[in-house]
Amino acid sequence: MIERGVLLWIHGGGWRARSTEDGAALTRYGLRVVPATYRLVDRAHWPAQLDDVRAAARQARAAAGDRPLLVAGDSAGGTLALHLALRGVDRPDDVTAALAYWPAVDPLAADWRRLRRDDDPWAGLLGHPPAAGDPATVDATGTTHAGNRVPVLLVHGVADHSVPVSQSVDLAAALLAAGHPVHAWITHGGHALDLRRPDLAAVTGAFLDTVLPA
């Protein structure tokens, strides 16, 4: 199979653990999947995690040569992938596309605060509870950085009890308003779906066909 691009996979786990999903299912699309690691919240707070995945992206880009660099992740890793894509690694246009599976996006959304009020991963990430007007909260919120028009795939299950599906729905609207091409697949199921599931595989393949050479 021709290698169409290099994909940096960023793991989930609420920024405090490492999820088992490794993105290996995405190799079927002609991608070389490179794993990224980052400091968890018991070692460092935001934006250390962004710094770490940026460093990993630079290494992946060096390995990519002249092939496109994509970023992807699940849950908390999807959040970091979105930051890389929307902000860039070293310049705003140096990531070809982002694939974010059930990402956390807005720590101040009402349904997020209701669902996670007793166990909020954002508080661990920031080192304090998120708050309106707080610079770290604003910086860590995905929609803050929309506008460079990088293509984005969003996938989310309607029965997700860890990250409300509205996080992806609201982000899709914000990205579209800012001029981003967006593929959004809102489907059945909860958190941490199988990337090999036929509907997820189909929408992922269709998205990649729009952003990568054949």
XYZ file of N, CA, C and O in Angstrom:
856
model
N 0.839 -1.191 0.000
C 0.000 0.000 0.000
C 0.881 1.250 0.000
O 1.862 1.330 0.745
N 0.513 2.225 -0.812
C 1.240 3.492 -0.847
C 0.983 4.257 0.444
O -0.154 4.357 0.927
N 2.036 4.813 1.026
C 1.905 5.599 2.240
C 1.431 7.001 1.876
O 2.150 7.770 1.235
N 0.219 7.331 2.289
C -0.404 8.591 1.888
C -0.069 9.744 2.822
O -0.222 10.913 2.461
N 0.344 9.427 4.024
C 0.636 10.468 4.998
C 1.085 9.867 6.312
O 1.070 8.647 6.499
N 1.484 10.739 7.210
C 1.884 10.344 8.563
C 0.879 10.940 9.539
O 0.535 12.128 9.452
N 0.379 10.098 10.445
C -0.622 10.531 11.401
C -0.076 10.413 12.817
O 0.352 9.341 13.242
N -0.077 11.513 13.530
C 0.310 11.527 14.938
C -0.917 11.176 15.762
O -1.919 11.900 15.737
N -0.864 10.046 16.479
C -1.979 9.612 17.313
C -1.722 10.030 18.756
O -0.688 9.708 19.342
N -2.706 10.728 19.344
C -2.586 11.219 20.719
C -3.607 10.487 21.587
O -4.822 10.561 21.339
N -3.137 9.800 22.591
C -4.011 8.953 23.406
C -4.906 9.771 24.336
O -4.583 10.888 24.748
N -6.031 9.167 24.685
C -6.931 9.748 25.667
C -6.615 9.266 27.067
O -5.542 8.707 27.331
N -7.588 9.483 27.973
C -7.405 9.082 29.357
C -7.637 10.193 30.353
O -7.179 10.110 31.499
N -8.345 11.250 29.937
C -8.665 12.338 30.860
C -7.469 13.156 31.286
O -7.527 13.845 32.305
N -6.383 13.064 30.546
C -5.113 13.751 30.858
C -4.468 13.237 32.150
O -3.461 13.781 32.593
N -5.043 12.155 32.693
C -4.482 11.623 33.938
C -4.138 10.148 33.832
O -3.652 9.550 34.792
N -4.386 9.546 32.678
C -4.055 8.141 32.435
C -3.882 7.970 30.933
O -4.085 8.908 30.160
N -3.508 6.781 30.522
C -3.309 6.489 29.106
C -4.347 5.472 28.662
O -4.393 4.356 29.197
N -5.200 5.845 27.705
C -6.220 4.920 27.217
C -5.581 3.839 26.352
O -4.441 3.974 25.890
N -6.319 2.767 26.127
C -5.774 1.639 25.371
C -5.844 1.852 23.861
O -5.135 1.178 23.117
N -6.682 2.768 23.379
C -6.785 3.008 21.941
C -5.479 3.612 21.425
O -5.008 4.626 21.942
N -4.897 2.966 20.409
C -3.608 3.418 19.888
C -3.658 3.916 18.447
O -2.624 4.255 17.865
N -4.857 3.950 17.872
C -4.997 4.450 16.510
C -4.513 3.499 15.434
O -4.506 3.859 14.249
N -4.117 2.284 15.801
C -3.572 1.345 14.812
C -4.570 1.027 13.710
O -4.172 0.708 12.583
N -5.872 1.124 13.998
C -6.882 0.839 12.979
C -6.787 1.797 11.797
O -7.282 1.490 10.707
N -6.152 2.947 11.981
C -6.071 3.941 10.915
C -4.976 3.641 9.899
O -4.896 4.311 8.866
N -4.158 2.635 10.168
C -3.135 2.267 9.180
C -3.771 1.718 7.902
O -3.147 1.750 6.844
N -4.999 1.233 7.987
C -5.675 0.655 6.827
C -5.889 1.679 5.722
O -6.158 1.315 4.579
N -5.767 2.964 6.051
C -5.997 4.023 5.067
C -4.705 4.520 4.430
O -4.696 5.569 3.788
N -3.629 3.784 4.606
C -2.362 4.195 4.028
C -1.620 5.222 4.852
O -0.820 5.997 4.320
N -1.868 5.227 6.152
C -1.221 6.164 7.051
C -0.180 5.463 7.906
O -0.413 4.346 8.378
N 0.945 6.111 8.101
C 1.901 5.650 9.102
C 1.497 6.293 10.427
O 1.536 7.516 10.569
N 1.088 5.494 11.400
C 0.608 6.005 12.676
C 1.769 6.075 13.666
O 2.425 5.075 13.944
N 2.003 7.276 14.171
C 3.086 7.534 15.119
C 2.467 7.935 16.455
O 1.686 8.888 16.509
N 2.765 7.232 17.552
C 2.151 7.576 18.835
C 2.829 8.777 19.487
O 4.037 8.983 19.364
N 2.031 9.567 20.174
C 2.544 10.707 20.944
C 2.317 10.449 22.428
O 1.312 9.844 22.813
N 3.236 10.894 23.222
C 3.046 10.860 24.670
C 3.133 12.294 25.202
O 3.685 13.178 24.542
N 2.579 12.485 26.373
C 2.608 13.819 26.988
C 2.527 13.651 28.498
O 2.096 12.616 29.013
N 2.969 14.688 29.186
C 2.925 14.642 30.645
C 1.480 14.642 31.140
O 0.653 15.415 30.674
N 1.199 13.750 32.071
C -0.115 13.693 32.681
C -0.205 14.729 33.797
O 0.795 15.335 34.195
N -1.413 14.911 34.316
C -1.634 16.031 35.230
C -0.986 15.839 36.600
O -0.876 16.804 37.361
N -0.552 14.630 36.914
C 0.186 14.468 38.165
C 1.608 14.991 38.065
O 2.301 15.125 39.071
N 2.029 15.339 36.837
C 3.373 15.880 36.629
C 3.376 17.329 36.170
O 4.319 18.070 36.460
N 2.351 17.731 35.435
C 2.353 19.091 34.886
C 0.939 19.480 34.476
O 0.093 18.624 34.202
N 0.699 20.788 34.448
C -0.594 21.322 34.047
C -0.474 22.028 32.702
O 0.613 22.237 32.168
N -1.623 22.377 32.153
C -1.703 23.086 30.888
C -0.863 24.367 30.926
O -0.866 25.056 31.922
N -0.098 24.666 29.852
C -0.103 24.055 28.517
C 1.024 23.044 28.275
O 1.427 22.856 27.125
N 1.529 22.415 29.336
C 2.624 21.458 29.159
C 2.245 20.348 28.189
O 3.079 19.896 27.388
N 0.989 19.919 28.234
C 0.549 18.822 27.358
C 0.608 19.249 25.884
O 1.011 18.459 25.020
N 0.237 20.492 25.608
C 0.336 21.006 24.245
C 1.789 21.104 23.808
O 2.138 20.757 22.672
N 2.645 21.554 24.700
C 4.074 21.619 24.374
C 4.611 20.235 24.008
O 5.395 20.089 23.053
N 4.181 19.227 24.761
C 4.693 17.873 24.534
C 4.227 17.306 23.197
O 5.014 16.689 22.465
N 2.955 17.501 22.859
C 2.485 16.942 21.587
C 3.010 17.753 20.408
O 3.177 17.213 19.306
N 3.298 19.013 20.622
C 3.958 19.788 19.560
C 5.354 19.212 19.283
O 5.762 19.084 18.122
N 6.073 18.870 20.339
C 7.392 18.265 20.146
C 7.269 16.932 19.419
O 8.063 16.616 18.518
N 6.274 16.138 19.788
C 6.050 14.859 19.101
C 5.678 15.089 17.641
O 6.096 14.331 16.753
N 4.902 16.130 17.360
C 4.511 16.430 15.986
C 5.715 16.836 15.144
O 5.781 16.518 13.955
N 6.659 17.537 15.742
C 7.865 17.917 14.989
C 8.648 16.672 14.583
O 9.162 16.589 13.468
N 8.728 15.706 15.465
C 9.420 14.461 15.129
C 8.662 13.700 14.047
O 9.272 13.163 13.108
N 7.333 13.674 14.159
C 6.534 12.986 13.149
C 6.653 13.690 11.802
O 6.711 13.033 10.757
N 6.697 15.004 11.821
C 6.831 15.757 10.572
C 8.170 15.466 9.904
O 8.258 15.336 8.675
N 9.217 15.343 10.704
C 10.525 15.004 10.138
C 10.488 13.628 9.483
O 11.105 13.411 8.432
N 9.743 12.709 10.085
C 9.618 11.372 9.515
C 8.725 11.368 8.278
O 8.833 10.479 7.428
N 7.829 12.358 8.177
C 6.883 12.384 7.068
C 7.536 12.756 5.747
O 7.026 12.398 4.683
N 8.654 13.467 5.791
C 9.269 13.915 4.546
C 8.342 14.873 3.823
O 7.888 15.868 4.402
N 8.009 14.579 2.588
C 7.104 15.450 1.837
C 5.652 14.980 1.900
O 4.799 15.506 1.186
N 5.358 14.010 2.763
C 3.992 13.525 2.907
C 3.219 14.383 3.910
O 3.804 14.998 4.798
N 1.898 14.429 3.792
C 1.093 15.248 4.706
C 1.206 14.753 6.152
O 1.351 13.549 6.410
N 1.117 15.689 7.083
C 1.066 15.370 8.503
C -0.359 15.605 8.998
O -0.907 16.700 8.854
N -0.956 14.560 9.563
C -2.280 14.647 10.165
C -2.158 14.370 11.655
O -1.179 13.740 12.106
N -3.135 14.827 12.411
C -3.145 14.583 13.856
C -4.502 14.000 14.231
O -5.534 14.353 13.638
N -4.498 13.102 15.211
C -5.743 12.447 15.618
C -5.634 12.012 17.062
O -4.532 11.866 17.611
N -6.785 11.785 17.668
C -6.797 11.277 19.031
C -8.209 11.021 19.496
O -9.189 11.426 18.849
N -8.317 10.314 20.614
C -9.615 10.028 21.199
C -9.737 10.705 22.550
O -8.787 10.799 23.308
N -10.938 11.231 22.826
C -11.252 11.847 24.108
C -10.270 12.985 24.412
O -10.171 13.930 23.623
N -9.543 12.911 25.520
C -8.582 13.969 25.836
C -7.513 14.102 24.756
O -7.010 15.208 24.491
N -7.172 12.994 24.112
C -6.223 13.054 22.999
C -6.814 13.751 21.791
O -6.104 14.439 21.041
N -8.131 13.605 21.588
C -8.796 14.329 20.522
C -8.761 15.828 20.767
O -8.617 16.631 19.831
N -8.880 16.222 22.031
C -8.768 17.635 22.385
C -7.402 18.176 21.994
O -7.286 19.254 21.381
N -6.355 17.443 22.327
C -5.001 17.892 22.005
C -4.769 17.891 20.501
O -4.094 18.795 19.970
N -5.335 16.915 19.787
C -5.205 16.895 18.337
C -5.851 18.133 17.727
O -5.301 18.743 16.788
N -7.002 18.532 18.241
C -7.657 19.736 17.741
C -6.801 20.973 17.982
O -6.685 21.841 17.108
N -6.196 21.056 19.144
C -5.317 22.203 19.419
C -4.151 22.240 18.442
O -3.790 23.315 17.931
N -3.550 21.097 18.180
C -2.438 21.064 17.224
C -2.887 21.534 15.852
O -2.190 22.308 15.187
N -4.039 21.054 15.409
C -4.505 21.388 14.068
C -4.945 22.843 13.963
O -4.627 23.530 12.988
N -5.685 23.328 14.943
C -6.225 24.681 14.875
C -5.162 25.741 15.125
O -5.248 26.854 14.593
N -4.151 25.411 15.915
C -3.109 26.378 16.247
C -1.842 26.179 15.426
O -1.036 27.094 15.311
N -1.682 24.969 14.879
C -0.470 24.620 14.173
C 0.622 24.152 15.115
O 0.545 24.327 16.336
N 1.610 23.526 14.532
C 2.766 23.079 15.312
C 3.747 24.237 15.446
O 4.054 24.700 16.553
N 4.231 24.736 14.320
C 5.116 25.903 14.316
C 4.544 27.074 13.529
O 5.030 28.194 13.641
N 3.534 26.807 12.715
C 2.836 27.873 11.986
C 1.396 27.415 11.788
O 1.102 26.213 11.865
N 0.473 28.317 11.523
C -0.947 27.960 11.535
C -1.382 26.953 10.480
O -2.441 26.343 10.637
N -0.595 26.756 9.443
C -1.061 25.901 8.341
C -0.206 24.655 8.149
O -0.189 24.083 7.062
N 0.484 24.197 9.185
C 1.404 23.078 8.975
C 0.835 21.712 9.339
O 1.547 20.717 9.311
N -0.448 21.631 9.659
C -1.133 20.354 9.863
C -2.192 20.222 8.771
O -2.981 21.146 8.543
N -2.212 19.087 8.099
C -3.124 18.901 6.971
C -4.566 18.724 7.405
O -5.489 19.250 6.764
N -4.800 17.995 8.502
C -6.166 17.728 8.952
C -6.131 17.148 10.353
O -5.094 16.637 10.811
N -7.280 17.222 11.028
C -7.427 16.637 12.365
C -8.580 15.660 12.373
O -9.626 15.901 11.750
N -8.383 14.551 13.088
C -9.435 13.566 13.325
C -9.621 13.485 14.831
O -8.711 13.044 15.550
N -10.770 13.923 15.310
C -11.015 13.971 16.754
C -12.210 13.094 17.089
O -13.332 13.363 16.643
N -11.955 12.060 17.858
C -12.988 11.112 18.254
C -13.420 11.413 19.691
O -12.598 11.398 20.607
N -14.726 11.749 19.857
C -15.347 12.084 21.142
C -14.470 13.009 22.005
O -14.171 12.711 23.165
N -14.079 14.167 21.452
C -13.191 15.065 22.198
C -13.945 15.924 23.217
O -15.104 16.297 23.011
N -13.265 16.267 24.289
C -13.731 17.311 25.206
C -13.272 18.652 24.646
O -12.115 18.795 24.243
N -14.164 19.627 24.594
C -13.863 20.875 23.902
C -14.082 22.104 24.776
O -13.261 23.018 24.794
N -15.195 22.122 25.516
C -15.575 23.333 26.243
C -15.809 23.005 27.710
O -16.831 22.410 28.076
N -14.899 23.419 28.603
C -15.048 23.085 30.024
C -16.163 23.858 30.716
O -16.531 23.513 31.846
N -16.693 24.889 30.060
C -17.725 25.705 30.690
C -19.123 25.408 30.158
O -20.091 26.025 30.608
N -19.258 24.476 29.220
C -20.574 24.132 28.690
C -21.471 23.608 29.817
O -21.034 22.841 30.680
N -22.727 24.028 29.801
C -23.631 23.697 30.912
C -23.804 22.199 31.091
O -23.804 21.696 32.228
N -23.948 21.453 29.981
C -24.169 20.016 30.131
C -22.911 19.309 30.594
O -22.973 18.315 31.315
N -21.726 19.810 30.200
C -20.480 19.251 30.723
C -20.411 19.436 32.238
O -20.083 18.516 32.979
N -20.731 20.629 32.703
C -20.615 20.928 34.134
C -21.613 20.120 34.949
O -21.313 19.716 36.071
N -22.781 19.864 34.363
C -23.740 19.004 35.067
C -23.237 17.574 35.134
O -23.309 16.920 36.184
N -22.707 17.077 34.032
C -22.278 15.682 33.956
C -21.039 15.420 34.792
O -20.933 14.393 35.465
N -20.077 16.339 34.772
C -18.766 16.087 35.385
C -18.485 16.969 36.596
O -17.332 17.170 36.959
N -19.528 17.475 37.240
C -19.308 18.417 38.339
C -18.548 17.791 39.510
O -17.843 18.490 40.240
N -18.675 16.485 39.713
C -17.994 15.835 40.830
C -16.652 15.221 40.446
O -15.929 14.727 41.307
N -16.351 15.230 39.158
C -15.097 14.618 38.687
C -14.730 15.273 37.360
O -14.933 14.686 36.295
N -14.200 16.481 37.411
C -13.948 17.269 36.208
C -12.489 17.164 35.786
O -11.613 17.733 36.444
N -12.197 16.458 34.684
C -10.807 16.346 34.233
C -10.169 17.691 33.886
O -8.948 17.832 33.963
N -10.999 18.673 33.503
C -10.429 19.984 33.183
C -9.752 20.617 34.395
O -8.742 21.318 34.250
N -10.300 20.396 35.587
C -9.684 20.964 36.790
C -8.290 20.394 36.997
O -7.361 21.112 37.388
N -8.132 19.096 36.730
C -6.807 18.504 36.821
C -5.870 19.042 35.769
O -4.688 19.298 36.040
N -6.381 19.220 34.546
C -5.536 19.721 33.463
C -5.045 21.131 33.746
O -3.857 21.439 33.571
N -5.947 21.997 34.186
C -5.599 23.394 34.400
C -4.891 23.639 35.728
O -4.187 24.642 35.888
N -5.102 22.731 36.674
C -4.558 22.938 38.015
C -5.502 23.705 38.905
O -5.192 23.997 40.059
N -6.693 24.029 38.400
C -7.726 24.730 39.147
C -9.040 24.569 38.384
O -9.020 24.255 37.195
N -10.176 24.771 39.030
C -11.439 24.639 38.313
C -11.521 25.642 37.166
O -11.083 26.786 37.300
N -12.067 25.227 36.031
C -12.228 26.180 34.926
C -13.199 27.285 35.293
O -14.142 27.068 36.058
N -12.950 28.474 34.748
C -13.801 29.620 35.073
C -13.843 30.583 33.902
O -12.858 30.735 33.163
N -14.963 31.245 33.726
C -15.105 32.240 32.664
C -14.100 33.365 32.873
O -13.926 33.862 33.991
N -13.410 33.739 31.802
C -12.447 34.818 31.875
C -11.078 34.405 32.360
O -10.126 35.205 32.280
N -10.948 33.191 32.853
C -9.639 32.705 33.294
C -8.775 32.434 32.067
O -9.195 31.697 31.166
N -7.573 33.016 31.986
C -6.764 32.867 30.772
C -6.472 31.423 30.399
O -6.500 31.069 29.211
N -6.182 30.561 31.371
C -5.890 29.161 31.061
C -7.131 28.454 30.518
O -7.041 27.648 29.589
N -8.301 28.748 31.092
C -9.541 28.155 30.608
C -9.817 28.576 29.170
O -10.150 27.746 28.321
N -9.668 29.862 28.907
C -9.895 30.371 27.548
C -8.926 29.718 26.570
O -9.309 29.280 25.479
N -7.667 29.615 26.957
C -6.657 29.048 26.062
C -6.909 27.574 25.786
O -6.664 27.092 24.680
N -7.398 26.832 26.771
C -7.609 25.387 26.613
C -8.918 25.052 25.907
O -9.124 23.906 25.516
N -9.795 26.030 25.715
C -11.077 25.814 25.046
C -10.860 25.773 23.538
O -10.310 26.711 22.954
N -11.306 24.700 22.903
C -11.002 24.486 21.494
C -11.480 25.583 20.573
O -10.769 26.003 19.651
N -12.687 26.085 20.797
C -13.238 27.070 19.876
C -12.480 28.393 19.898
O -12.603 29.189 18.958
N -11.695 28.627 20.926
C -10.890 29.844 20.988
C -9.997 29.985 19.769
O -9.705 31.097 19.319
N -9.573 28.860 19.207
C -8.524 28.873 18.187
C -9.034 28.539 16.790
O -8.234 28.335 15.878
N -10.340 28.508 16.592
C -10.894 28.228 15.271
C -10.549 29.359 14.303
O -10.454 30.520 14.696
N -10.353 29.001 13.026
C -10.175 30.042 12.033
C -9.126 29.805 10.969
O -9.105 30.509 9.964
N -8.247 28.806 11.157
C -7.215 28.592 10.121
C -7.716 27.702 8.977
O -6.984 27.409 8.048
N -8.964 27.249 9.086
C -9.661 26.508 8.018
C -9.100 25.115 7.754
O -9.347 24.526 6.702
N -8.375 24.547 8.683
C -7.924 23.166 8.534
C -9.142 22.238 8.561
O -10.085 22.464 9.318
N -9.186 21.209 7.709
C -10.310 20.260 7.733
C -10.319 19.434 9.024
O -9.263 19.047 9.538
N -11.510 19.163 9.521
C -11.665 18.448 10.792
C -12.722 17.364 10.650
O -13.809 17.606 10.096
N -12.409 16.179 11.160
C -13.383 15.106 11.331
C -13.735 15.013 12.813
O -12.845 14.938 13.667
N -15.029 15.014 13.118
C -15.517 14.836 14.482
C -16.418 13.609 14.521
O -17.332 13.487 13.697
N -16.161 12.719 15.457
C -16.980 11.512 15.638
C -17.383 11.439 17.103
O -16.538 11.612 17.990
N -18.674 11.160 17.361
C -19.140 11.134 18.744
C -20.375 10.255 18.851
O -21.207 10.202 17.935
N -20.514 9.561 19.966
C -21.680 8.731 20.243
C -22.709 9.484 21.065
O -22.358 10.209 21.998
N -23.994 9.304 20.741
C -25.044 10.044 21.432
C -25.215 9.600 22.882
O -25.776 10.332 23.698
N -24.744 8.395 23.209
C -24.888 7.883 24.575
C -23.591 8.010 25.369
O -23.364 7.261 26.313
N -22.752 8.962 24.995
C -21.475 9.161 25.683
C -21.740 9.803 27.044
O -22.209 10.939 27.130
N -21.406 9.079 28.107
C -21.615 9.583 29.464
C -20.317 10.082 30.095
O -20.298 10.409 31.289
N -19.266 10.172 29.291
C -18.016 10.762 29.768
C -17.796 12.148 29.177
O -17.366 13.073 29.871
N -18.086 12.281 27.885
C -17.998 13.567 27.185
C -19.315 13.777 26.456
O -19.623 13.022 25.531
N -20.119 14.770 26.832
C -21.419 14.949 26.181
C -21.270 15.143 24.677
O -20.359 15.830 24.206
N -22.173 14.545 23.904
C -22.112 14.644 22.451
C -22.219 16.092 21.986
O -21.716 16.465 20.913
N -22.843 16.943 22.786
C -22.968 18.358 22.425
C -21.611 19.033 22.293
O -21.499 20.064 21.613
N -20.576 18.476 22.906
C -19.243 19.054 22.746
C -18.823 19.038 21.272
O -18.274 20.015 20.763
N -19.071 17.931 20.586
C -18.733 17.851 19.164
C -19.730 18.615 18.295
O -19.349 19.241 17.298
N -21.016 18.556 18.659
C -22.036 19.266 17.875
C -21.763 20.771 17.893
O -21.766 21.441 16.848
N -21.519 21.313 19.071
C -21.267 22.750 19.185
C -19.955 23.140 18.509
O -19.857 24.209 17.891
N -18.946 22.281 18.617
C -17.680 22.580 17.957
C -17.849 22.582 16.446
O -17.298 23.448 15.753
N -18.603 21.624 15.919
C -18.823 21.577 14.475
C -19.434 22.885 13.980
O -19.019 23.438 12.955
N -20.412 23.401 14.713
C -21.044 24.665 14.320
C -20.044 25.811 14.350
O -20.010 26.651 13.437
N -19.214 25.851 15.390
C -18.230 26.925 15.501
C -17.183 26.839 14.398
O -16.765 27.868 13.836
N -16.750 25.634 14.079
C -15.753 25.464 13.020
C -16.323 25.849 11.661
O -15.664 26.516 10.854
N -17.551 25.443 11.393
C -18.185 25.807 10.128
C -18.315 27.318 10.010
O -18.066 27.898 8.944
N -18.693 27.967 11.088
C -18.829 29.425 11.076
C -17.495 30.102 10.816
O -17.453 31.210 10.257
N -16.398 29.451 11.211
C -15.057 30.018 11.022
C -14.430 29.598 9.697
O -13.266 29.921 9.445
N -15.161 28.859 8.869
C -14.668 28.514 7.543
C -13.960 27.190 7.411
O -13.341 26.921 6.374
N -14.063 26.326 8.410
C -13.414 25.016 8.341
C -14.289 24.016 7.594
O -15.499 23.943 7.855
N -13.721 23.192 6.706
C -14.449 22.018 6.230
C -14.587 21.029 7.395
O -13.586 20.714 8.055
N -15.794 20.572 7.655
C -16.044 19.691 8.797
C -16.848 18.476 8.344
O -17.877 18.617 7.683
N -16.352 17.290 8.701
C -17.134 16.060 8.594
C -17.501 15.672 10.020
O -16.602 15.473 10.849
N -18.779 15.571 10.321
C -19.224 15.204 11.669
C -20.097 13.958 11.587
O -21.046 13.911 10.796
N -19.749 12.965 12.385
C -20.522 11.723 12.435
C -21.010 11.537 13.855
O -20.234 11.205 14.752
N -22.295 11.798 14.071
C -22.921 11.620 15.372
C -23.700 10.322 15.292
O -24.656 10.203 14.504
N -23.314 9.353 16.106
C -23.792 7.995 15.906
C -24.235 7.369 17.223
O -24.176 8.001 18.292
N -24.692 6.134 17.146
C -25.121 5.429 18.354
C -23.897 4.967 19.142
O -22.798 4.859 18.611
N -24.122 4.697 20.410
C -23.031 4.200 21.250
C -22.532 5.261 22.215
O -22.940 6.422 22.168
N -21.629 4.830 23.082
C -21.124 5.704 24.133
C -19.697 6.157 23.897
O -19.308 6.467 22.778
N -18.919 6.144 24.957
C -17.549 6.633 24.900
C -16.617 5.509 24.447
O -16.879 4.340 24.680
N -15.527 5.881 23.785
C -14.487 4.924 23.389
C -15.032 3.842 22.464
O -14.967 2.647 22.755
N -15.568 4.253 21.330
C -16.085 3.316 20.339
C -14.936 2.645 19.590
O -13.807 3.146 19.582
N -15.240 1.540 18.958
C -14.249 0.786 18.194
C -14.023 1.479 16.854
O -14.947 1.598 16.041
N -12.805 1.933 16.588
C -12.512 2.620 15.332
C -12.700 1.720 14.120
O -12.805 2.217 12.995
N -12.767 0.412 14.335
C -12.983 -0.522 13.229
C -14.462 -0.751 12.948
O -14.794 -1.452 11.987
N -15.340 -0.200 13.762
C -16.767 -0.369 13.537
C -17.116 0.161 12.143
O -16.623 1.220 11.749
N -17.949 -0.539 11.381
C -18.131 -0.181 9.972
C -18.488 1.275 9.708
O -17.974 1.886 8.777
N -19.382 1.858 10.513
C -19.765 3.241 10.228
C -18.627 4.207 10.514
O -18.383 5.157 9.766
N -17.876 3.961 11.597
C -16.735 4.814 11.904
C -15.648 4.667 10.843
O -15.029 5.658 10.423
N -15.414 3.438 10.421
C -14.405 3.205 9.386
C -14.793 3.897 8.086
O -13.953 4.499 7.400
N -16.080 3.853 7.740
C -16.529 4.459 6.483
C -16.384 5.965 6.506
O -15.897 6.577 5.536
N -16.792 6.610 7.597
C -16.715 8.070 7.637
C -15.261 8.528 7.727
O -14.886 9.555 7.141
N -14.430 7.756 8.407
C -13.010 8.101 8.472
C -12.382 8.005 7.086
O -11.641 8.906 6.658
N -12.676 6.923 6.381
C -12.130 6.764 5.037
C -12.605 7.849 4.092
O -11.825 8.379 3.283
N -13.880 8.218 4.173
C -14.420 9.263 3.304
C -13.753 10.602 3.585
O -13.420 11.358 2.660
N -13.555 10.912 4.859
C -12.876 12.161 5.221
C -11.450 12.182 4.682
O -11.012 13.167 4.071
N -10.718 11.092 4.890
C -9.325 11.048 4.447
C -9.227 11.172 2.935
O -8.274 11.784 2.418
N -10.207 10.660 2.217
C -10.176 10.776 0.752
C -10.325 12.225 0.287
O -9.938 12.566 -0.827
N -10.879 13.073 1.154
C -11.019 14.489 0.788
C -9.779 15.309 1.098
O -9.629 16.421 0.571
N -8.890 14.796 1.951
C -7.737 15.602 2.379
C -6.396 15.017 1.973
O -5.363 15.686 2.120
N -6.398 13.787 1.456
C -5.150 13.122 1.092
C -5.147 12.750 -0.383
O -6.210 12.498 -0.963
N -3.972 12.679 -0.984
C -3.898 12.171 -2.359
C -4.336 10.720 -2.413
O -4.180 9.972 -1.443
N -4.867 10.296 -3.540
C -5.337 8.911 -3.690
C -4.174 7.934 -3.616
O -3.058 8.257 -3.981
